Amino acid sequence: GEPSPDAGMKFALDEEKNQLTVTPIKSLDGTVTLPGSKSLSNRCLLLAALSEGTTRVENLLESDDIRYMLEALDTLKVPVERDEDDKTSVAVTGQSGPIDSPTPEETVELFLGNAGTAMRPLAAALCMGSGKFVLDGVPRMRERPIADLIDGLRQLGAEVT
């Protein structure tokens, strides 16, 4: 097949094998518009916190789950600038990698309500950084299954209890 002129991405189609080979691009710059969702909103916030530079996140779903993630990022001292005119828009200054404890000598407590969309990804992401963290929520959150995630993180070398 012929290389595509679209956005620097190249791909080749092998019709005989019914196979498409895509050459990876080195960076991505642009705008992605998605419908508001708890899962997508919290993942975007966390990815922005781990990224380098400032990421503007718009169309955040207004919900308790998102509020808990934003409060957790505040507690972790990840700079999040709220847009006074638009509650669904924030600018997150990324940490250029793992999120470390803002108080290394103390345990950082993060209350996440019943936000599984914040609890699971944040638990995994914090294992990359340094510090001691307690992620907790409402009694119902403590009943929700998380053992598989904890087992996987332990297998990767994280100290999780």
PDB file of C-alpha atoms in Angstrom, residues 76-154:
ATOM      1  CA  LEU A  76      -1.300  15.687  46.232  1.00  0.00           C
ATOM      2  CA  LYS A  77      -0.297  19.280  45.319  1.00  0.00           C
ATOM      3  CA  VAL A  78      -0.823  18.714  41.607  1.00  0.00           C
ATOM      4  CA  PRO A  79      -1.643  22.214  40.315  1.00  0.00           C
ATOM      5  CA  VAL A  80      -5.201  22.317  38.975  1.00  0.00           C
ATOM      6  CA  GLU A  81      -6.559  25.648  37.818  1.00  0.00           C
ATOM      7  CA  ARG A  82     -10.348  25.847  37.773  1.00  0.00           C
ATOM      8  CA  ASP A  83     -12.114  27.944  35.157  1.00  0.00           C
ATOM      9  CA  GLU A  84     -14.391  30.342  37.055  1.00  0.00           C
ATOM     10  CA  ASP A  85     -16.702  30.669  34.045  1.00  0.00           C
ATOM     11  CA  ASP A  86     -16.897  26.952  33.212  1.00  0.00           C
ATOM     12  CA  LYS A  87     -17.074  24.315  35.966  1.00  0.00           C
ATOM     13  CA  THR A  88     -16.456  21.592  33.396  1.00  0.00           C
ATOM     14  CA  SER A  89     -13.024  22.951  32.439  1.00  0.00           C
ATOM     15  CA  VAL A  90      -9.671  22.803  34.263  1.00  0.00           C
ATOM     16  CA  ALA A  91      -5.990  23.238  33.440  1.00  0.00           C
ATOM     17  CA  VAL A  92      -3.743  20.611  35.050  1.00  0.00           C
ATOM     18  CA  THR A  93      -0.004  21.166  35.345  1.00  0.00           C
ATOM     19  CA  GLY A  94       1.537  17.740  34.966  1.00  0.00           C
ATOM     20  CA  GLN A  95       4.258  16.308  37.187  1.00  0.00           C
ATOM     21  CA  SER A  96       6.286  14.976  34.227  1.00  0.00           C
ATOM     22  CA  GLY A  97       6.030  11.456  35.592  1.00  0.00           C
ATOM     23  CA  PRO A  98       5.123   9.821  38.886  1.00  0.00           C
ATOM     24  CA  ILE A  99       3.219  11.732  41.546  1.00  0.00           C
ATOM     25  CA  ASP A 100       5.218  11.788  44.776  1.00  0.00           C
ATOM     26  CA  SER A 101       3.886  12.520  48.233  1.00  0.00           C
ATOM     27  CA  PRO A 102       3.895  16.228  49.048  1.00  0.00           C
ATOM     28  CA  THR A 103       4.740  15.244  52.651  1.00  0.00           C
ATOM     29  CA  PRO A 104       7.234  12.338  52.448  1.00  0.00           C
ATOM     30  CA  GLU A 105       7.437  11.881  56.234  1.00  0.00           C
ATOM     31  CA  GLU A 106       3.668  11.601  56.641  1.00  0.00           C
ATOM     32  CA  THR A 107       0.955   9.362  55.235  1.00  0.00           C
ATOM     33  CA  VAL A 108      -1.242  11.175  52.721  1.00  0.00           C
ATOM     34  CA  GLU A 109      -4.915  10.338  53.175  1.00  0.00           C
ATOM     35  CA  LEU A 110      -7.183  10.597  50.152  1.00  0.00           C
ATOM     36  CA  PHE A 111     -10.936  10.279  50.585  1.00  0.00           C
ATOM     37  CA  LEU A 112     -12.575   9.163  47.344  1.00  0.00           C
ATOM     38  CA  GLY A 113     -16.185   8.620  48.401  1.00  0.00           C
ATOM     39  CA  ASN A 114     -17.654   5.862  46.243  1.00  0.00           C
ATOM     40  CA  ALA A 115     -15.601   6.841  43.174  1.00  0.00           C
ATOM     41  CA  GLY A 116     -14.261   3.605  41.733  1.00  0.00           C
ATOM     42  CA  THR A 117     -13.258   5.594  38.629  1.00  0.00           C
ATOM     43  CA  ALA A 118     -10.863   7.519  40.877  1.00  0.00           C
ATOM     44  CA  MET A 119      -9.848   4.755  43.312  1.00  0.00           C
ATOM     45  CA  ARG A 120      -8.507   2.145  40.911  1.00  0.00           C
ATOM     46  CA  PRO A 121      -6.465   4.279  38.471  1.00  0.00           C
ATOM     47  CA  LEU A 122      -5.165   6.520  41.258  1.00  0.00           C
ATOM     48  CA  ALA A 123      -4.093   3.506  43.343  1.00  0.00           C
ATOM     49  CA  ALA A 124      -2.076   2.184  40.414  1.00  0.00           C
ATOM     50  CA  ALA A 125      -0.596   5.576  39.502  1.00  0.00           C
ATOM     51  CA  LEU A 126       0.522   6.357  43.056  1.00  0.00           C
ATOM     52  CA  CYS A 127       2.483   3.087  43.158  1.00  0.00           C
ATOM     53  CA  MET A 128       4.887   4.636  40.626  1.00  0.00           C
ATOM     54  CA  GLY A 129       5.770   7.516  42.940  1.00  0.00           C
ATOM     55  CA  SER A 130       7.297   7.719  46.389  1.00  0.00           C
ATOM     56  CA  GLY A 131       5.447   8.170  49.647  1.00  0.00           C
ATOM     57  CA  LYS A 132       2.803   6.530  51.779  1.00  0.00           C
ATOM     58  CA  PHE A 133      -0.829   6.899  50.814  1.00  0.00           C
ATOM     59  CA  VAL A 134      -4.140   5.728  52.231  1.00  0.00           C
ATOM     60  CA  LEU A 135      -6.995   5.700  49.737  1.00  0.00           C
ATOM     61  CA  ASP A 136     -10.347   5.371  51.449  1.00  0.00           C
ATOM     62  CA  GLY A 137     -13.996   5.976  50.773  1.00  0.00           C
ATOM     63  CA  VAL A 138     -17.495   5.465  52.067  1.00  0.00           C
ATOM     64  CA  PRO A 139     -18.364   2.089  53.643  1.00  0.00           C
ATOM     65  CA  ARG A 140     -19.817   0.907  50.308  1.00  0.00           C
ATOM     66  CA  MET A 141     -16.451   1.589  48.605  1.00  0.00           C
ATOM     67  CA  ARG A 142     -14.735  -0.728  51.095  1.00  0.00           C
ATOM     68  CA  GLU A 143     -17.071  -3.528  49.956  1.00  0.00           C
ATOM     69  CA  ARG A 144     -16.216  -3.136  46.268  1.00  0.00           C
ATOM     70  CA  PRO A 145     -13.788  -5.638  44.741  1.00  0.00           C
ATOM     71  CA  ILE A 146     -10.218  -4.430  44.323  1.00  0.00           C
ATOM     72  CA  ALA A 147      -8.227  -7.576  45.180  1.00  0.00           C
ATOM     73  CA  ASP A 148      -7.233  -8.283  41.559  1.00  0.00           C
ATOM     74  CA  LEU A 149      -5.737  -4.805  41.221  1.00  0.00           C
ATOM     75  CA  ILE A 150      -3.879  -5.140  44.532  1.00  0.00           C
ATOM     76  CA  ASP A 151      -2.521  -8.563  43.505  1.00  0.00           C
ATOM     77  CA  GLY A 152      -1.333  -7.182  40.170  1.00  0.00           C
ATOM     78  CA  LEU A 153       0.366  -4.179  41.808  1.00  0.00           C
ATOM     79  CA  ARG A 154       2.114  -6.459  44.306  1.00  0.00           C
TER      80      ARG A 154
END
